[in-house]
Coordinates of C-alpha atoms and ligand atoms in Angstrom, one line a residue:
M772 CA -18.1 3.2 -15.1
S773 CA -18.9 6.6 -15.6
K774 CA -16.1 9.2 -15.8
D775 CA -17.7 12.3 -14.2
K776 CA -18.7 10.7 -10.9
K777 CA -16.4 10.7 -8.1
D778 CA -14.9 7.8 -6.4
I779 CA -16.7 8.3 -3.1
R780 CA -14.0 6.4 -1.3
S781 CA -12.0 9.1 -2.0
L782 CA -13.7 11.3 0.3
T783 CA -12.8 11.4 4.1
K784 CA -15.4 11.4 6.7
E785 CA -15.4 15.1 7.4
Q786 CA -15.9 15.3 3.5
L787 CA -18.9 13.1 3.1
R788 CA -20.6 14.9 6.2
D789 CA -20.2 18.1 4.3
F790 CA -21.8 16.6 1.4
F791 CA -24.8 15.4 3.3
K792 CA -25.1 19.1 4.8
S793 CA -24.6 20.6 1.1
I794 CA -27.7 18.2 0.1
G795 CA -29.6 19.7 3.3
Q796 CA -29.6 16.7 5.1
E797 CA -27.8 15.5 8.4
P798 CA -24.1 15.4 8.8
F799 CA -24.5 12.3 10.6
R800 CA -25.4 10.4 7.6
G801 CA -22.1 11.1 6.2
N802 CA -21.2 8.8 9.1
Q803 CA -23.4 6.1 8.5
V804 CA -22.0 6.0 4.7
Y805 CA -18.7 6.0 5.7
E806 CA -19.3 2.7 8.0
W807 CA -20.9 1.3 5.1
L808 CA -18.0 2.0 3.0
W809 CA -15.1 1.2 5.0
S810 CA -16.4 -1.0 8.3
K811 CA -18.9 -2.8 6.3
G812 CA -17.3 -3.1 3.0
S813 CA -20.4 -2.4 0.8
H814 CA -19.7 -2.0 -2.9
T815 CA -23.2 -0.8 -3.7
F816 CA -25.4 2.0 -2.4
E817 CA -28.3 -0.4 -2.2
D818 CA -26.8 -2.1 0.4
M819 CA -27.0 1.0 2.7
T820 CA -30.4 0.4 3.9
N821 CA -30.2 3.4 6.9
I822 CA -30.3 5.5 3.9
S823 CA -33.3 6.6 2.4
K824 CA -34.1 5.3 -1.1
N825 CA -34.3 8.7 -2.3
T826 CA -30.9 9.4 -0.5
R827 CA -29.6 6.4 -1.8
E828 CA -30.6 7.2 -5.3
L829 CA -28.7 11.1 -5.2
L830 CA -25.9 9.4 -3.8
E831 CA -25.9 6.7 -6.8
E832 CA -26.4 9.7 -9.3
N833 CA -23.1 11.6 -7.6
F834 CA -20.8 9.2 -7.0
V835 CA -19.3 5.7 -7.8
I836 CA -17.4 2.6 -5.4
N837 CA -14.7 1.8 -7.1
H838 CA -13.5 -1.5 -5.7
I839 CA -11.0 -4.1 -6.3
E840 CA -12.0 -7.8 -7.4
V841 CA -10.2 -11.0 -7.1
D842 CA -10.1 -12.1 -10.5
S843 CA -8.0 -15.3 -9.9
L844 CA -7.1 -17.1 -7.0
Q845 CA -4.4 -19.9 -6.7
K846 CA -3.9 -22.1 -4.4
S847 CA -0.4 -23.4 -3.7
N848 CA 0.2 -26.5 -2.1
D849 CA 1.6 -25.1 1.5
G850 CA -1.6 -23.6 1.9
T851 CA -0.3 -20.1 0.4
I852 CA -3.0 -18.6 -1.5
K853 CA -2.2 -15.9 -4.4
N854 CA -4.8 -13.4 -5.3
A855 CA -4.9 -11.6 -8.5
V856 CA -6.5 -8.5 -8.0
K857 CA -8.4 -6.4 -10.6
L858 CA -8.6 -2.4 -10.1
H859 CA -11.5 -0.4 -11.6
D860 CA -9.4 0.5 -14.0
G861 CA -8.7 -3.3 -15.4
L862 CA -5.1 -3.0 -14.3
I863 CA -3.8 -6.3 -12.3
V864 CA -2.0 -6.3 -8.7
E865 CA -1.1 -9.3 -6.8
S866 CA -1.6 -10.1 -3.1
V867 CA -0.8 -13.5 -1.0
L868 CA -2.2 -14.9 2.2
I869 CA 1.0 -16.7 4.1
P870 CA -0.6 -19.1 6.5
T871 CA 2.2 -20.6 9.4
N872 CA 1.2 -22.1 12.2
K873 CA -0.4 -19.7 14.6
R874 CA -0.7 -16.8 11.9
T875 CA -1.7 -15.7 8.8
T876 CA -0.2 -12.9 7.0
A877 CA -1.0 -10.8 4.2
C878 CA 1.6 -9.2 1.9
V879 CA 0.0 -6.5 -0.1
S880 CA 1.2 -4.7 -3.3
S881 CA 1.3 -0.6 -3.0
Q882 CA 2.3 0.2 -6.8
V883 CA 1.2 -1.5 -9.9
G884 CA 4.8 -2.6 -11.1
C885 CA 7.8 -1.0 -9.5
S886 CA 9.2 2.8 -9.6
L887 CA 12.9 0.7 -8.4
D888 CA 14.9 -1.4 -10.8
C889 CA 16.4 -4.3 -8.2
K890 CA 18.1 -6.8 -11.1
F891 CA 16.6 -9.9 -9.0
C892 CA 13.2 -8.9 -8.8
A893 CA 10.4 -9.8 -11.1
T894 CA 8.2 -7.0 -10.4
A895 CA 10.8 -4.4 -11.3
K896 CA 10.8 -5.8 -15.2
L897 CA 7.2 -4.6 -14.9
K898 CA 6.7 -0.9 -15.9
R899 CA 5.4 1.2 -13.1
M900 CA 1.9 2.0 -13.9
R901 CA 1.0 4.0 -11.2
N902 CA 0.5 3.8 -7.9
L903 CA -2.8 2.2 -5.7
N904 CA -5.1 4.1 -3.7
P905 CA -5.3 3.8 0.1
D906 CA -8.8 2.2 -0.7
E907 CA -7.0 -0.2 -3.2
I908 CA -4.5 -1.1 -0.6
Y909 CA -7.3 -1.8 2.0
D910 CA -9.3 -3.8 -0.2
Q911 CA -6.6 -6.4 -0.7
V912 CA -6.4 -6.7 3.2
V913 CA -10.1 -7.1 3.7
A914 CA -10.0 -9.7 1.0
I915 CA -7.2 -11.4 2.5
D916 CA -8.8 -11.1 5.9
R917 CA -12.0 -12.7 4.2
E918 CA -9.7 -15.6 2.8
S919 CA -8.0 -16.6 5.8
R920 CA -11.6 -16.8 8.2
L921 CA -13.0 -18.9 5.0
Y922 CA -9.7 -21.1 4.4
H923 CA -7.9 -21.1 7.7
G924 CA -10.9 -20.4 10.2
H925 CA -9.5 -17.2 11.8
P926 CA -8.8 -13.7 10.6
L927 CA -5.6 -12.3 9.4
S928 CA -3.0 -11.6 12.1
N929 CA -0.2 -9.9 10.1
I930 CA 0.6 -7.7 7.2
V931 CA 3.3 -7.0 5.4
F932 CA 4.2 -4.5 2.7
M933 CA 6.3 -6.6 0.3
G934 CA 4.1 -7.2 -2.6
M935 CA 4.7 -5.4 -5.6
G936 CA 5.8 -1.8 -5.8
E937 CA 8.1 0.6 -3.2
P938 CA 5.5 1.3 -0.6
L939 CA 7.7 4.6 0.2
M940 CA 7.7 5.7 -3.2
N941 CA 3.8 6.0 -2.7
Y942 CA 4.2 7.2 0.9
K943 CA 0.9 9.3 1.3
N944 CA -1.5 6.3 0.2
V945 CA 0.6 3.6 1.8
L946 CA 0.0 5.5 5.0
A947 CA -3.6 6.4 4.4
S948 CA -4.3 2.9 4.2
I949 CA -2.6 1.7 7.1
E950 CA -4.8 4.6 9.1
K951 CA -7.8 2.9 8.0
I952 CA -6.7 -0.8 8.4
T953 CA -5.7 0.4 11.9
S954 CA -8.7 2.5 13.0
E955 CA -11.8 1.2 14.8
E956 CA -13.4 2.4 11.9
G957 CA -11.5 0.0 9.5
L958 CA -10.1 -3.0 10.6
G959 CA -9.1 -2.2 14.2
M960 CA -5.7 -4.1 13.6
S961 CA -3.0 -3.2 15.9
P962 CA -0.1 -1.5 13.8
K963 CA 2.6 -3.8 15.8
R964 CA 1.1 -6.5 13.2
I965 CA 2.2 -4.5 10.4
T966 CA 5.7 -4.5 8.8
L967 CA 6.4 -1.8 5.5
S968 CA 9.2 -3.2 3.6
T969 CA 11.4 -0.9 1.5
S970 CA 14.0 -0.8 -0.7
G971 CA 16.0 2.1 1.4
V972 CA 14.8 5.2 0.2
P973 CA 16.7 7.8 2.8
K974 CA 14.4 10.2 3.2
M975 CA 11.2 8.6 3.2
I976 CA 12.7 6.8 6.1
K977 CA 13.2 9.7 7.9
K978 CA 9.8 11.1 7.0
L979 CA 8.3 7.9 8.7
A980 CA 10.2 9.0 11.7
D981 CA 8.8 12.3 11.7
D982 CA 5.3 11.2 11.5
D983 CA 5.6 9.2 14.6
V984 CA 4.6 5.8 12.6
K985 CA 4.1 2.9 14.9
F986 CA 4.4 0.0 12.4
H987 CA 7.5 -2.3 11.9
L988 CA 10.2 -1.2 9.4
A989 CA 12.0 -3.5 7.0
V990 CA 14.8 -2.6 4.9
S991 CA 15.7 -4.9 1.9
L992 CA 19.7 -4.8 2.5
H993 CA 21.3 -7.5 0.2
S994 CA 24.8 -5.9 0.5
A995 CA 26.4 -3.7 2.7
I996 CA 29.0 -2.9 0.2
Q997 CA 28.0 0.2 -1.9
E998 CA 29.3 -0.9 -4.7
K999 CA 27.9 -4.0 -4.9
R1000 CA 24.3 -2.9 -3.5
E1001 CA 24.8 -0.6 -7.0
Q1002 CA 25.4 -3.6 -8.9
I1003 CA 22.1 -5.2 -7.8
M1004 CA 20.0 -2.3 -7.0
P1005 CA 21.3 0.5 -9.5
F1006 CA 19.0 3.2 -8.1
A1007 CA 21.1 2.6 -4.6
K1008 CA 23.2 5.1 -6.6
N1009 CA 21.3 8.3 -5.7
F1010 CA 20.2 6.1 -2.0
T1011 CA 23.4 5.1 -0.7
L1012 CA 23.7 3.2 1.9
V1013 CA 25.5 6.3 3.8
D1014 CA 22.5 8.1 3.6
L1015 CA 20.6 5.1 4.5
K1016 CA 22.4 4.5 7.1
E1017 CA 21.8 7.9 9.1
S1018 CA 18.2 7.5 8.0
L1019 CA 17.9 4.4 10.2
E1020 CA 19.9 6.0 13.0
Y1021 CA 17.6 8.7 12.9
W1022 CA 14.6 6.1 12.6
Y1023 CA 15.5 4.5 15.8
E1024 CA 16.7 7.5 17.8
K1025 CA 12.9 9.0 17.2
T1026 CA 11.0 5.6 17.2
N1027 CA 13.0 3.1 19.7
R1028 CA 11.9 0.2 17.3
R1029 CA 14.9 -2.2 15.7
I1030 CA 14.6 -2.7 12.1
T1031 CA 14.9 -6.0 10.2
Y1032 CA 17.5 -6.2 7.3
E1033 CA 16.1 -8.6 4.6
Y1034 CA 19.1 -9.9 2.8
I1035 CA 19.6 -12.7 0.1
V1036 CA 23.1 -14.6 -0.5
W1037 CA 24.0 -15.5 -3.9
K1038 CA 26.1 -17.1 -5.3
G1039 CA 29.4 -15.5 -6.4
L1040 CA 28.3 -11.9 -5.4
N1041 CA 27.7 -11.8 -1.9
D1042 CA 29.1 -14.8 -0.3
T1043 CA 32.8 -13.9 0.9
K1044 CA 34.2 -13.0 4.4
E1045 CA 33.9 -9.4 3.2
D1046 CA 30.1 -9.2 2.5
I1047 CA 29.8 -10.8 5.8
E1048 CA 32.3 -8.5 7.9
A1049 CA 30.5 -5.5 6.1
L1050 CA 27.1 -6.7 6.8
V1051 CA 28.1 -7.0 10.8
R1052 CA 29.4 -3.7 10.6
F1053 CA 26.0 -2.5 9.0
C1054 CA 24.5 -4.4 11.8
S1055 CA 26.5 -2.5 14.5
Y1056 CA 24.7 1.0 13.6
V1057 CA 21.2 0.6 15.4
P1058 CA 19.4 -2.2 16.6
C1059 CA 18.4 -5.0 13.9
K1060 CA 17.8 -8.2 13.4
V1061 CA 18.5 -9.7 9.8
N1062 CA 15.9 -12.1 7.7
I1063 CA 18.2 -14.0 5.2
I1064 CA 15.8 -14.6 2.6
E1065 CA 16.0 -17.5 0.2
Y1066 CA 16.5 -16.5 -3.4
N1067 CA 13.5 -17.3 -5.6
P1068 CA 14.8 -17.5 -9.4
I1069 CA 13.1 -15.5 -12.0
D1070 CA 13.9 -17.4 -15.1
D1071 CA 16.8 -15.2 -16.1
G1072 CA 19.2 -17.8 -14.6
E1073 CA 21.7 -14.5 -13.8
F1074 CA 21.3 -14.7 -9.9
Q1075 CA 21.9 -18.0 -8.1
Q1076 CA 21.3 -18.9 -4.3
A1077 CA 24.4 -19.5 -2.5
A1078 CA 25.2 -22.9 -1.1
G1079 CA 24.2 -23.4 2.4
E1080 CA 27.4 -23.0 3.7
A1081 CA 27.7 -19.6 2.7
V1082 CA 24.6 -19.1 4.5
D1083 CA 25.6 -20.7 7.5
A1084 CA 28.7 -18.4 7.4
Y1085 CA 26.7 -15.4 7.9
L1086 CA 24.6 -17.2 10.5
E1087 CA 27.8 -17.6 12.6
A1088 CA 29.3 -14.6 12.1
L1089 CA 25.9 -12.5 13.1
E1090 CA 25.2 -14.9 16.4
R1091 CA 29.1 -14.1 17.2
N1092 CA 28.4 -10.5 17.1
R1093 CA 24.9 -11.0 18.7
V1094 CA 22.7 -9.9 15.8
P1095 CA 19.4 -12.0 15.8
A1096 CA 19.2 -13.7 12.3
T1097 CA 16.7 -16.0 11.1
V1098 CA 16.4 -17.9 7.8
R1099 CA 12.8 -17.5 6.2
R1100 CA 11.8 -20.5 3.7
S1101 CA 9.9 -19.1 0.9
R1102 CA 6.2 -19.8 0.5
G1103 CA 4.2 -20.5 -2.5
K1104 CA 6.9 -21.0 -4.6
D1105 CA 4.9 -23.1 -6.8
I1106 CA 2.3 -20.6 -7.9
D1107 CA 4.6 -17.8 -8.2
A1108 CA 3.9 -16.1 -4.9
A1109 CA 6.8 -16.0 -3.1
C1110 CA 9.0 -12.9 -3.0
G1111 CA 10.0 -11.5 -6.2
Q1112 CA 7.8 -13.4 -8.1
L1113 CA 4.8 -11.2 -8.7
A1114 CA 4.8 -10.3 -12.2
N1115 CA 1.1 -10.8 -13.4
K1116 CA 2.0 -14.0 -14.6
Q1117 CA -1.1 -16.2 -14.4
Ligands
SAH1683 N1 10.0 -2.7 -2.7 C1 9.6 -3.4 -1.3 C2 9.0 -4.4 -1.0 C3 8.7 -5.1 -2.3 S1 9.7 -6.6 -2.3 C4 11.4 -4.0 -1.0 O1 11.9 -3.7 -1.7 O2 11.3 -4.0 0.3 C5 10.0 -7.2 -0.9 C6 11.2 -8.2 -0.6 O3 11.2 -9.6 -1.6 C7 12.0 -7.5 -0.7 O4 12.9 -7.8 0.4 C8 12.8 -7.9 -1.9 O5 14.4 -7.4 -1.6 C9 12.7 -9.5 -2.0 N2 12.9 -10.1 -3.5 C10 13.1 -9.3 -4.7 N3 13.0 -10.4 -5.5 C11 13.4 -11.5 -5.0 C12 13.3 -12.8 -5.5 N4 13.4 -13.0 -6.4 N5 13.7 -13.8 -4.3 C13 13.6 -13.4 -3.2 N6 13.7 -12.4 -2.3 C14 13.1 -11.3 -3.4

């Protein structure tokens, strides 16, 4: 890849039209190229057969088409597929296809490594290298959509931003990727099928509400007691539960969409009555549901999944207080593709 050529996919449609104008050609050629790049997913200028050969050569001289490559693919015995995705600069992220009875979900990464420091997450142990570009996020979705058609006979139905990275620390690019995923020129997916999961960055949650986004929001809560949350998610010192609560109220006021709290119950850490009461109280602030997720050990033995009874006690208290709750069984554990296990181990 040449250093001085620009990645053509960093250009908006308008900028592509301007480029054609600047070389004395019809601006609609820009629309055609845009379509090749985004709806047709072309990786070479040669593909663009409705553009003259001379023009294609001119594009080649001025631009590169950066794209991801699925470097390796691991299949779990439960049907989950993990992709190691190589970026144009050689860095690697992971994305996962999770099939269930009726749907297939893509779990995509938003950063190489992560900005945050959750002690129970394998990705947090990696250094944050850089943010992904909108096209690098979009390409992960396209790759998984292809795999879904190939291995499961139907297109991708849902997307969760629960792979590597904190999506709200790469706000602009994540939103640009969702714009592409949902636009007719991209994949035309409904935003209702997309969930962004955040560790809880209050300022950015408010910004999402102001930007009037149409997708769903999930928050990795894990404890509704400030000191405990700081213990397991040290960044929470700066992003406190008080601020989080306020931002979620703001979100709900503006969007009217209920929030999902992700919650892991650990042995000896958040498995007491006091923890349960704190969660129930937190759940009274805005309409929500709770997704209790199974802990996937990340080798160092510091954290252990709580016993079934502790999870049952949570479920019972939530039910009594009319908070919808589900327990999410992990998928793809045998290939380190489950939540919190993405650490480029392959
Ligand atoms: N940074 C975002 C999205 C990535 S993590 C966030 O925190 O929400 C996706 C989900 O996996 C989060 O709910 C996170 O708390 C959870 N997770 C992290 N490590 C885990 C582990 N070892 N076992 C189970 N879930 C884990």
